Amino acid sequence: MGSTDKTTNQSTFITFEGGEGTGKSTQVQRLAERLKAAGRTVVTTREPGGAPSAEEIRTLLVTGEPDRWTALSEALLNFTARAEHLEHTIRPALARDAIVLCDRFVDSTMAYQAYAGGVPPETITTLTRLVVGETMPDLTLILDLPVEVGLSRAQGRGDHENRYEKKGEAYHHKLRDAFLEIAKAEPNRCAVIDASGTIDDIADAIWSIVCERLSLSENAQ
Ligand code: TMP
């Protein structure tokens, strides 16, 4: 856990989750700007990646043909990258009392590799215990969008990191259901945000939730 007392400048770990094209990276930046304006120290990062060694593993995972890896190999590669990321970026930042905003974390492995990919969920839970341990997010913001809308947005970006976009619609429907199920199972940690509005509307919705959970004033920025 990043913190127990939200009224001080103690560390806090916030993750962003959701399917393809839900606008997570934009919202990570928006929240970072608002928190910095409120005087907080913020570190933004992403998975897979967030440390030099983990970024090398990212390239293996997000490029190439959809069937390049089995789902179990994907899970193991993501947890290898995560171990590096935790060691070199996340835990040092939390130790400096920063607020860490991370674009994807363990819920993505549960959704992509377990629910959609077929790896037993218990395998992901075991790896989470082993690799992540106590460093679980204080708050997870799940950006929710109809699959067709998210995929067409993601395909519109036209970047080369598109291995998962090519996995077919059924896979992406399973992902959306998985994230909603995770949110339902862990309501204290997770909040679902309707990502179909404007960037400003979504940023405001996220800001309200973060202020409430961190006991910040909504007028802080
Ligand atoms: P991004 O597009 O949000 O940057 O994430 C890269 C891709 O990696 C995305 O398609 C989701 C996928 N992914 C997994 O399959 N498992 C994981 O554990 C993580 C962190 C990401």
PDB file of C-alpha atoms and ligand atoms in Angstrom, residues 17-21 24-25 46-49 58 61-62 74-75 78-79 82 103-113 157 159 161-165 167 171-172 175 179, ligand 1:
ATOM      1  CA  GLU A  17      -6.880   0.475 -16.311  1.00  0.00           C
ATOM      2  CA  GLY A  18      -9.190  -0.242 -19.246  1.00  0.00           C
ATOM      3  CA  GLY A  19      -9.350  -1.658 -22.738  1.00  0.00           C
ATOM      4  CA  GLU A  20      -7.771  -0.300 -25.910  1.00  0.00           C
ATOM      5  CA  GLY A  21      -8.502   3.318 -26.843  1.00  0.00           C
ATOM      6  CA  LYS A  24      -5.827   6.337 -20.162  1.00  0.00           C
ATOM      7  CA  SER A  25      -2.557   8.036 -21.081  1.00  0.00           C
ATOM      8  CA  ARG A  46       3.376   2.913 -17.511  1.00  0.00           C
ATOM      9  CA  GLU A  47       3.279  -0.848 -17.950  1.00  0.00           C
ATOM     10  CA  PRO A  48       4.636  -2.852 -19.535  1.00  0.00           C
ATOM     11  CA  GLY A  49       7.645  -0.566 -19.144  1.00  0.00           C
ATOM     12  CA  ARG A  58       7.525  -3.978 -23.626  1.00  0.00           C
ATOM     13  CA  LEU A  61       5.104  -7.731 -26.002  1.00  0.00           C
ATOM     14  CA  VAL A  62       3.410  -4.997 -28.002  1.00  0.00           C
ATOM     15  CA  GLU A  74       2.819 -12.938 -21.857  1.00  0.00           C
ATOM     16  CA  ALA A  75       1.914 -13.103 -18.163  1.00  0.00           C
ATOM     17  CA  ASN A  78       4.668  -8.802 -17.880  1.00  0.00           C
ATOM     18  CA  PHE A  79       5.585  -9.891 -14.362  1.00  0.00           C
ATOM     19  CA  ARG A  82       6.812  -5.426 -13.423  1.00  0.00           C
ATOM     20  CA  ASP A 103      -0.865   3.518 -16.862  1.00  0.00           C
ATOM     21  CA  ARG A 104      -1.830  -0.184 -16.388  1.00  0.00           C
ATOM     22  CA  PHE A 105      -0.716  -2.625 -13.671  1.00  0.00           C
ATOM     23  CA  VAL A 106      -1.719  -6.078 -12.375  1.00  0.00           C
ATOM     24  CA  ASP A 107      -5.395  -5.796 -13.345  1.00  0.00           C
ATOM     25  CA  SER A 108      -4.299  -5.682 -16.988  1.00  0.00           C
ATOM     26  CA  THR A 109      -2.557  -9.032 -16.578  1.00  0.00           C
ATOM     27  CA  MET A 110      -5.677 -10.463 -14.927  1.00  0.00           C
ATOM     28  CA  ALA A 111      -7.898  -9.113 -17.735  1.00  0.00           C
ATOM     29  CA  TYR A 112      -5.692  -9.729 -20.797  1.00  0.00           C
ATOM     30  CA  GLN A 113      -3.834 -12.912 -19.910  1.00  0.00           C
ATOM     31  CA  ARG A 157      -3.846   6.223 -33.722  1.00  0.00           C
ATOM     32  CA  ASP A 159       0.974   3.295 -34.126  1.00  0.00           C
ATOM     33  CA  GLU A 161       2.439  -0.975 -30.832  1.00  0.00           C
ATOM     34  CA  ASN A 162      -0.726  -2.667 -32.016  1.00  0.00           C
ATOM     35  CA  ARG A 163      -0.269  -6.364 -31.330  1.00  0.00           C
ATOM     36  CA  TYR A 164      -3.240  -6.514 -28.919  1.00  0.00           C
ATOM     37  CA  GLU A 165      -5.510  -4.425 -31.144  1.00  0.00           C
ATOM     38  CA  LYS A 167      -6.566  -9.905 -31.358  1.00  0.00           C
ATOM     39  CA  TYR A 171     -11.019 -10.947 -26.982  1.00  0.00           C
ATOM     40  CA  HIS A 172     -11.785  -7.265 -26.400  1.00  0.00           C
ATOM     41  CA  LEU A 175     -11.449  -7.590 -21.506  1.00  0.00           C
ATOM     42  CA  PHE A 179     -12.294  -4.997 -15.830  1.00  0.00           C
TER      43      PHE A 179
HETATM   44  P1  TMP B   1      -1.009   0.291 -23.645  1.00  0.00           P
HETATM   45  O1  TMP B   1      -1.533   0.163 -25.025  1.00  0.00           O
HETATM   46  O2  TMP B   1      -2.045   0.667 -22.657  1.00  0.00           O
HETATM   47  O3  TMP B   1       0.220   1.116 -23.549  1.00  0.00           O
HETATM   48  O4  TMP B   1      -0.554  -1.196 -23.159  1.00  0.00           O
HETATM   49  C1  TMP B   1       0.189  -2.028 -23.945  1.00  0.00           C
HETATM   50  C2  TMP B   1      -0.528  -3.308 -24.240  1.00  0.00           C
HETATM   51  O5  TMP B   1      -0.113  -4.331 -23.345  1.00  0.00           O
HETATM   52  C3  TMP B   1      -2.039  -3.243 -24.149  1.00  0.00           C
HETATM   53  O6  TMP B   1      -2.563  -3.783 -25.338  1.00  0.00           O
HETATM   54  C4  TMP B   1      -2.384  -4.131 -22.988  1.00  0.00           C
HETATM   55  C5  TMP B   1      -1.222  -5.077 -22.873  1.00  0.00           C
HETATM   56  N1  TMP B   1      -0.935  -5.565 -21.517  1.00  0.00           N
HETATM   57  C6  TMP B   1      -1.168  -6.907 -21.216  1.00  0.00           C
HETATM   58  O7  TMP B   1      -1.619  -7.651 -22.075  1.00  0.00           O
HETATM   59  N2  TMP B   1      -0.872  -7.360 -19.968  1.00  0.00           N
HETATM   60  C7  TMP B   1      -0.354  -6.562 -18.987  1.00  0.00           C
HETATM   61  O8  TMP B   1      -0.107  -7.018 -17.874  1.00  0.00           O
HETATM   62  C8  TMP B   1      -0.123  -5.164 -19.311  1.00  0.00           C
HETATM   63  C9  TMP B   1       0.445  -4.263 -18.258  1.00  0.00           C
HETATM   64  C10 TMP B   1      -0.440  -4.732 -20.576  1.00  0.00           C
END
